[in-house]
CSV table of C-alpha atoms in Angstrom, one decimal:
chain,number,residue,atom,x,y,z
F,1,UNK,CA,72.4,110.5,87.2
F,2,UNK,CA,73.8,107.5,85.1
F,3,UNK,CA,77.3,106.3,86.1
F,4,UNK,CA,79.0,107.7,82.7
F,5,UNK,CA,77.7,111.2,83.3
F,6,UNK,CA,78.3,111.0,86.9
F,7,UNK,CA,82.0,109.8,86.3
F,8,UNK,CA,82.6,112.7,83.8
F,9,UNK,CA,81.1,115.3,86.0
F,10,UNK,CA,83.7,114.0,89.0
F,11,UNK,CA,86.6,114.3,86.7
F,12,UNK,CA,85.7,117.6,85.0
F,13,UNK,CA,84.8,119.4,88.6
F,14,UNK,CA,87.9,117.9,90.2
F,15,UNK,CA,90.4,119.0,87.5
F,16,UNK,CA,88.8,122.5,87.0
F,17,UNK,CA,89.0,122.8,90.9
F,18,UNK,CA,92.6,121.9,90.9
F,19,UNK,CA,93.4,124.5,88.1
F,20,UNK,CA,92.3,127.1,90.6
F,21,UNK,CA,93.0,125.8,94.0
F,22,UNK,CA,96.2,124.0,93.9
F,23,UNK,CA,98.9,124.7,96.5
F,24,UNK,CA,102.3,126.2,95.3
F,25,UNK,CA,104.5,123.3,96.1
F,26,UNK,CA,108.2,123.4,94.8
F,27,UNK,CA,107.9,119.9,93.0
F,28,UNK,CA,105.0,121.4,91.0
F,29,UNK,CA,107.0,124.2,89.4
F,30,UNK,CA,107.2,123.5,85.7
F,31,UNK,CA,110.0,123.7,83.4
F,32,UNK,CA,109.9,126.3,80.5
F,33,UNK,CA,106.4,127.0,81.9
F,34,UNK,CA,104.6,123.9,80.8
F,35,UNK,CA,106.3,120.7,81.5
F,36,UNK,CA,107.0,118.9,85.0
F,37,UNK,CA,110.4,117.7,85.7
F,38,UNK,CA,109.9,113.9,86.1
F,39,UNK,CA,113.2,113.6,88.4
F,40,UNK,CA,112.0,116.3,90.7
F,41,UNK,CA,108.6,114.5,90.8
F,42,UNK,CA,110.2,111.1,91.6
F,43,UNK,CA,112.2,112.9,94.4
F,44,UNK,CA,109.1,114.4,95.9
F,45,UNK,CA,107.1,111.2,95.6
F,46,UNK,CA,110.0,109.4,97.6
F,47,UNK,CA,110.1,112.0,100.1
F,48,UNK,CA,106.2,112.2,100.6
F,49,UNK,CA,105.9,108.6,101.5
F,50,UNK,CA,104.8,108.6,105.1
F,51,UNK,CA,106.1,112.4,105.7
F,52,UNK,CA,104.1,115.6,106.2
F,53,UNK,CA,104.0,117.9,103.1
F,54,UNK,CA,105.3,120.8,105.4
F,55,UNK,CA,108.2,118.8,106.3
F,56,UNK,CA,109.1,117.7,102.6
F,57,UNK,CA,109.0,121.6,101.7
F,58,UNK,CA,111.5,122.2,104.3
F,59,UNK,CA,114.0,119.7,102.6
F,60,UNK,CA,113.1,119.3,99.0
F,61,UNK,CA,114.8,122.6,97.6
F,62,UNK,CA,118.0,121.9,99.3
F,63,UNK,CA,118.0,118.3,98.1
F,64,UNK,CA,117.5,119.0,94.6
F,65,UNK,CA,119.8,121.8,94.6
F,66,UNK,CA,122.5,119.5,95.8
F,67,UNK,CA,121.5,116.8,93.4
F,68,UNK,CA,119.8,118.6,90.6
F,69,UNK,CA,119.8,115.5,88.4
F,70,UNK,CA,119.6,111.8,88.4
F,71,UNK,CA,123.1,111.6,87.3
F,72,UNK,CA,124.3,113.8,90.4
F,73,UNK,CA,122.3,111.7,92.7
F,74,UNK,CA,123.7,108.5,91.4
F,75,UNK,CA,127.2,109.8,91.6
F,76,UNK,CA,126.9,110.8,95.3
F,77,UNK,CA,128.1,108.7,98.2
F,78,UNK,CA,125.4,107.1,100.3
F,79,UNK,CA,126.5,109.2,103.4
F,80,UNK,CA,126.2,112.4,101.4
F,81,UNK,CA,122.5,111.3,100.4
F,82,UNK,CA,121.5,110.3,104.0
F,83,UNK,CA,123.2,113.6,105.4
F,84,UNK,CA,120.8,115.7,102.9
F,85,UNK,CA,117.8,113.3,103.9
F,86,UNK,CA,118.3,113.9,107.6
F,87,UNK,CA,115.1,115.2,109.1
F,88,UNK,CA,112.8,113.3,106.9
F,89,UNK,CA,113.0,109.8,108.7
F,90,UNK,CA,112.3,106.4,107.1
F,91,UNK,CA,115.9,106.2,105.7
F,92,UNK,CA,115.4,103.2,103.7
F,93,UNK,CA,113.7,105.7,101.2
F,94,UNK,CA,116.8,107.8,100.8
F,95,UNK,CA,118.9,104.4,100.0
F,96,UNK,CA,116.1,103.3,97.5
F,97,UNK,CA,116.0,106.7,95.9
F,98,UNK,CA,119.8,106.6,95.6
F,99,UNK,CA,119.7,103.0,93.8
F,100,UNK,CA,116.7,104.3,91.7
F,101,UNK,CA,118.9,107.1,90.4
F,102,UNK,CA,121.8,104.6,89.8
F,103,UNK,CA,119.3,102.5,87.7
F,104,UNK,CA,118.0,105.5,85.9
F,105,UNK,CA,121.6,106.3,84.8
F,106,UNK,CA,122.6,102.8,83.9
F,107,UNK,CA,119.5,101.5,82.3
F,108,UNK,CA,117.7,104.7,80.8
F,109,UNK,CA,120.6,107.1,80.1
F,110,UNK,CA,120.0,109.3,83.1
F,111,UNK,CA,116.4,110.1,82.0
F,112,UNK,CA,113.4,109.0,84.2
F,113,UNK,CA,111.1,106.7,82.3
F,114,UNK,CA,107.5,107.4,81.6
F,115,UNK,CA,105.9,104.1,81.4
F,116,UNK,CA,104.5,102.6,84.6
F,117,UNK,CA,106.0,99.2,83.6
F,118,UNK,CA,109.5,100.8,83.5
F,119,UNK,CA,109.0,103.0,86.5
F,120,UNK,CA,107.8,99.9,88.7
F,121,UNK,CA,111.0,98.1,87.6
F,122,UNK,CA,113.1,100.9,89.4
F,123,UNK,CA,114.3,100.1,93.1
F,124,UNK,CA,111.8,101.3,95.5
F,125,UNK,CA,109.2,102.4,93.1
F,126,UNK,CA,105.7,100.7,93.6
F,127,UNK,CA,102.3,100.9,91.8
F,128,UNK,CA,101.4,104.3,93.3
F,129,UNK,CA,104.6,106.0,92.6
F,130,UNK,CA,104.9,104.7,89.0
F,131,UNK,CA,101.3,105.9,88.5
F,132,UNK,CA,101.7,109.2,90.0
F,133,UNK,CA,104.8,110.0,87.8
F,134,UNK,CA,103.4,108.5,84.6
F,135,UNK,CA,99.8,110.2,85.0
F,136,UNK,CA,101.0,113.6,86.6
F,137,UNK,CA,104.2,114.4,84.7
F,138,UNK,CA,103.4,112.5,81.3
F,139,UNK,CA,99.6,112.8,81.4
F,140,UNK,CA,98.8,109.1,81.1
F,141,UNK,CA,95.6,107.5,82.2
F,142,UNK,CA,97.1,105.6,85.0
F,143,UNK,CA,95.3,105.3,88.5
F,144,UNK,CA,96.8,106.2,91.8
F,145,UNK,CA,95.7,105.4,95.1
F,146,UNK,CA,97.0,106.7,98.5
F,147,UNK,CA,95.4,107.4,101.8
F,148,UNK,CA,94.1,110.7,100.4
F,149,UNK,CA,92.7,109.2,97.4
F,150,UNK,CA,91.2,106.3,99.1
F,151,UNK,CA,89.2,108.5,101.5
F,152,UNK,CA,87.9,110.6,98.6
F,153,UNK,CA,86.8,107.6,96.6
F,154,UNK,CA,85.1,105.7,99.6
F,155,UNK,CA,83.0,108.9,100.6
F,156,UNK,CA,82.2,109.9,97.0
F,157,UNK,CA,80.7,106.5,96.4
F,158,UNK,CA,79.3,106.0,100.0
F,159,UNK,CA,81.3,102.7,100.4
F,160,UNK,CA,81.5,101.4,103.9
F,161,UNK,CA,84.1,98.9,103.2
F,162,UNK,CA,87.0,98.1,105.7
F,163,UNK,CA,90.3,99.6,105.0
F,164,UNK,CA,93.2,97.4,104.8
F,165,UNK,CA,91.6,94.4,103.1
F,166,UNK,CA,92.8,92.9,99.9
F,167,UNK,CA,89.2,93.1,98.5
F,168,UNK,CA,89.1,97.0,99.4
F,169,UNK,CA,92.2,97.8,97.8
F,170,UNK,CA,91.1,95.9,94.6
F,171,UNK,CA,87.9,98.2,94.7
F,172,UNK,CA,89.9,101.3,95.0
F,173,UNK,CA,92.3,100.7,92.3
F,174,UNK,CA,89.5,99.5,89.9
F,175,UNK,CA,87.6,102.7,90.9
F,176,UNK,CA,90.7,105.0,90.3
F,177,UNK,CA,91.3,103.4,86.9
F,178,UNK,CA,87.7,103.8,85.8
F,179,UNK,CA,87.8,107.6,86.6
F,180,UNK,CA,91.3,108.4,85.2
F,181,UNK,CA,90.3,106.8,81.9
F,182,UNK,CA,87.2,108.9,82.1
F,183,UNK,CA,89.1,112.0,82.6
F,184,UNK,CA,91.3,111.1,79.5
F,185,UNK,CA,88.4,111.3,77.4
F,186,UNK,CA,86.2,114.0,79.0
F,187,UNK,CA,86.3,117.6,77.8
F,188,UNK,CA,87.9,119.9,80.4
F,189,UNK,CA,89.6,117.2,82.3
F,190,UNK,CA,93.0,115.3,81.9
F,191,UNK,CA,94.8,112.4,83.7
F,192,UNK,CA,97.4,114.9,85.3
F,193,UNK,CA,95.0,117.5,86.4
F,194,UNK,CA,92.5,114.9,87.7
F,195,UNK,CA,94.9,112.6,89.7
F,196,UNK,CA,96.6,115.4,91.2
F,197,UNK,CA,93.5,117.2,92.0
F,198,UNK,CA,92.2,113.9,93.6
F,199,UNK,CA,95.1,114.0,95.9
F,200,UNK,CA,94.8,117.6,96.6
F,201,UNK,CA,91.1,117.2,97.5
F,202,UNK,CA,91.9,114.7,100.0
F,203,UNK,CA,94.8,116.7,101.6
F,204,UNK,CA,93.1,120.0,101.9
F,205,UNK,CA,89.3,119.5,101.6
F,206,UNK,CA,88.5,115.8,102.2
F,207,UNK,CA,90.4,115.5,105.5
F,208,UNK,CA,89.9,112.8,107.9
F,209,UNK,CA,88.0,114.8,110.4
F,210,UNK,CA,85.9,117.9,109.9
F,211,UNK,CA,86.2,117.9,106.0
F,212,UNK,CA,85.3,121.2,104.3
F,213,UNK,CA,82.3,119.9,102.4
F,214,UNK,CA,81.0,123.4,101.6
F,215,UNK,CA,83.9,124.0,99.6
F,216,UNK,CA,84.1,120.6,97.8
F,217,UNK,CA,83.9,120.8,94.0
F,218,UNK,CA,82.0,117.3,94.0
F,219,UNK,CA,79.8,117.7,97.0
F,220,UNK,CA,76.7,117.5,95.3
F,221,UNK,CA,78.0,114.2,93.7
F,222,UNK,CA,79.0,112.9,97.2
F,223,UNK,CA,76.9,109.7,98.3
F,224,UNK,CA,78.6,109.9,101.7
F,225,UNK,CA,77.3,113.4,102.4
F,226,UNK,CA,73.9,112.8,101.0
F,227,UNK,CA,73.5,109.7,103.4
F,228,UNK,CA,75.0,111.4,106.5
F,229,UNK,CA,78.0,109.0,106.4
F,230,UNK,CA,81.1,111.4,106.2
F,231,UNK,CA,82.1,110.9,109.7
F,232,UNK,CA,82.0,107.2,109.4
F,233,UNK,CA,83.7,106.7,106.0
F,234,UNK,CA,86.5,105.2,105.9
F,235,UNK,CA,85.9,102.9,108.8
F,236,UNK,CA,88.6,103.5,111.4
F,237,UNK,CA,91.5,101.0,111.2
F,238,UNK,CA,92.0,98.7,114.2
F,239,UNK,CA,94.6,100.3,116.7
F,240,UNK,CA,98.2,98.7,116.1
F,241,UNK,CA,100.2,97.6,119.2
F,242,UNK,CA,103.1,100.1,119.8
F,243,UNK,CA,106.3,98.6,121.2
F,244,UNK,CA,108.6,100.3,123.5
F,245,UNK,CA,112.5,100.2,123.0
F,246,UNK,CA,115.0,101.6,125.6
F,247,UNK,CA,118.0,103.3,124.3
F,248,UNK,CA,120.7,104.7,126.8
F,249,UNK,CA,123.1,107.3,124.8
F,250,UNK,CA,126.3,108.5,126.2
F,251,UNK,CA,127.9,111.9,125.3
F,252,UNK,CA,131.5,111.6,125.2
F,253,UNK,CA,133.8,114.4,124.4
F,254,UNK,CA,137.8,114.6,123.8
F,255,UNK,CA,140.0,117.5,124.9
F,256,UNK,CA,139.2,119.1,121.6
F,257,UNK,CA,135.5,119.2,122.3
F,258,UNK,CA,134.8,116.5,119.6
F,259,UNK,CA,132.4,113.9,120.2
F,260,UNK,CA,132.3,110.2,119.9
F,261,UNK,CA,130.1,108.8,117.0
F,262,UNK,CA,129.2,105.5,115.6
F,263,UNK,CA,127.7,104.1,112.5
F,264,UNK,CA,124.6,102.0,113.1
F,265,UNK,CA,124.2,98.5,111.4
F,266,UNK,CA,123.2,98.4,107.8
F,267,UNK,CA,119.7,96.7,108.8
F,268,UNK,CA,117.3,97.5,111.4
F,269,UNK,CA,115.9,100.8,113.0
F,270,UNK,CA,117.8,103.8,111.6
F,271,UNK,CA,120.2,101.7,109.5
F,272,UNK,CA,123.5,102.9,108.4
F,273,UNK,CA,122.9,106.3,110.4
F,274,UNK,CA,125.3,107.9,113.0
F,275,UNK,CA,124.4,108.2,116.7
F,276,UNK,CA,126.4,108.5,120.0
F,277,UNK,CA,127.5,105.3,121.7
F,278,UNK,CA,124.4,103.7,122.8
F,279,UNK,CA,123.2,100.7,124.8
F,280,UNK,CA,119.9,99.4,123.4
F,281,UNK,CA,117.4,97.0,125.0
F,282,UNK,CA,113.9,96.0,123.9
F,283,UNK,CA,112.5,95.1,127.3
F,284,UNK,CA,113.8,97.6,130.0
F,285,UNK,CA,116.1,100.3,130.4
F,286,UNK,CA,119.7,99.6,131.7
F,287,UNK,CA,120.6,100.5,135.3
F,288,UNK,CA,123.2,103.4,135.9
F,289,UNK,CA,125.5,100.4,137.3
F,290,UNK,CA,125.1,98.4,134.1
F,291,UNK,CA,125.9,101.7,131.9
F,292,UNK,CA,129.0,102.4,134.1
F,293,UNK,CA,130.1,98.9,134.0
F,294,UNK,CA,129.6,99.0,130.0
F,295,UNK,CA,131.4,102.2,129.4
F,296,UNK,CA,134.0,102.0,132.0
F,297,UNK,CA,133.4,105.3,133.6
F,298,UNK,CA,131.1,107.2,135.9
F,299,UNK,CA,128.1,108.9,134.1
F,300,UNK,CA,125.5,111.5,134.8
F,301,UNK,CA,121.9,111.7,133.2
F,302,UNK,CA,121.4,114.9,131.6
F,303,UNK,CA,118.1,114.2,129.7
F,304,UNK,CA,115.2,111.8,128.8
F,305,UNK,CA,112.7,111.9,126.2
F,306,UNK,CA,110.3,109.7,124.0
F,307,UNK,CA,110.6,109.5,120.2
F,308,UNK,CA,107.5,107.8,118.6
F,309,UNK,CA,107.7,105.9,115.2
F,310,UNK,CA,104.8,104.4,113.3
F,311,UNK,CA,104.7,101.0,115.4
F,312,UNK,CA,107.6,101.6,118.1
F,313,UNK,CA,108.3,104.1,120.8
F,314,UNK,CA,112.0,104.8,121.7
F,315,UNK,CA,112.5,105.9,125.2
F,316,UNK,CA,115.8,107.8,125.2
F,317,UNK,CA,118.0,108.4,128.3
F,318,UNK,CA,120.9,110.7,127.8
F,319,UNK,CA,124.2,110.3,129.9
F,320,UNK,CA,127.4,112.3,129.8
F,321,UNK,CA,131.0,111.2,131.1
F,322,UNK,CA,133.5,113.6,131.8
F,323,UNK,CA,136.1,110.8,132.4
F,324,UNK,CA,137.7,109.1,129.5
F,325,UNK,CA,136.2,105.6,129.5
F,326,UNK,CA,138.5,102.8,130.4
F,327,UNK,CA,137.3,101.2,127.1
F,328,UNK,CA,136.4,103.6,124.4
F,329,UNK,CA,133.4,102.7,122.5
F,330,UNK,CA,133.9,101.7,118.7
F,331,UNK,CA,133.7,104.8,116.5
F,332,UNK,CA,135.1,108.2,115.6
F,333,UNK,CA,135.7,111.7,117.0
F,334,UNK,CA,133.9,114.2,115.2
F,335,UNK,CA,133.3,118.1,115.6
F,336,UNK,CA,130.1,119.6,115.7
F,337,UNK,CA,130.3,120.8,112.1
F,338,UNK,CA,131.3,117.4,110.8
F,339,UNK,CA,128.3,115.9,112.7
F,340,UNK,CA,126.1,118.2,110.8
F,341,UNK,CA,127.2,116.8,107.5
F,342,UNK,CA,126.5,113.1,108.4
F,343,UNK,CA,123.3,111.1,108.2
F,344,UNK,CA,121.9,111.5,111.5
F,345,UNK,CA,118.2,110.6,112.7
F,346,UNK,CA,116.3,113.6,114.5
F,347,UNK,CA,116.6,112.1,118.1
F,348,UNK,CA,120.4,111.6,117.6
F,349,UNK,CA,120.8,114.9,116.1
F,350,UNK,CA,119.1,116.5,119.2
F,351,UNK,CA,121.6,114.6,121.4
F,352,UNK,CA,124.7,115.1,119.3
F,353,UNK,CA,124.1,118.7,118.6
F,354,UNK,CA,121.8,120.2,121.1
F,355,UNK,CA,123.1,118.9,124.3
């Protein structure tokens, strides 16, 4: 089949499949039955970066109910935004979304722009997010490439090229651009339905392991399937080294059962979030004697657990002191209800609210 006819068939089949098979996700719901809300799409794209869909579903509705417009998000305090983001991780995204909303209000009158150039000029918005919003919301023929899209495109064309290389990224964006422009011209397809269908296909059918090829709308056009290369495309990425950090956290309560909390620095891991007083080391955990010397009071260990991030493993040990420390760590006293309204990472929330 000539490339033009094959490309047309790919875009038509994926768009039609998406019409019938798409999941009911809260950010896909349309305003007045026919248009997507660009602000809600922007929030969803920020949330979905490096976070599972199931986790985003749990947080999305509450977030947009609290901040229903870019103006309401822009006017909120950073602490309020981080508190509503709690549980999603990668908190830098929340700060960038907050700045993004402020930019939309200050430079665009509160309306999310439609062009990729204007979108990419917003804080925290890169090529993928700009292309996703301009194509999915505004039906513009702009390419998108994320992990799911990359896997589908590489398998469709049987490309055994190494992920992570600049040359591979160039090929992927060029191929995505070629297809979305074909979707803009092909009868029965459109940039919006094709691009979102491409992402959906990678998420639910063309998965990394055990893809459901029998249910794939473009199985007959897939060169990797024809050549028996499904399991080897894309090639596995080299394993990255995971560093281990050691965090010793102290649960301190006053006579009113309030707990001591402190705000982390504005840079680094969990920047700007709240935590119990903590002693952190990159090489080894502190000894009990070192912890008691630091806190100025005897301690007892009540828990230990690991929390794994993308390139780091944080080994937590949790201690309690029932004696008022000789030198109270910097911070504030907060009730459990007050802690629930703070921006707190998942492991620190576990320590402060469940122990």
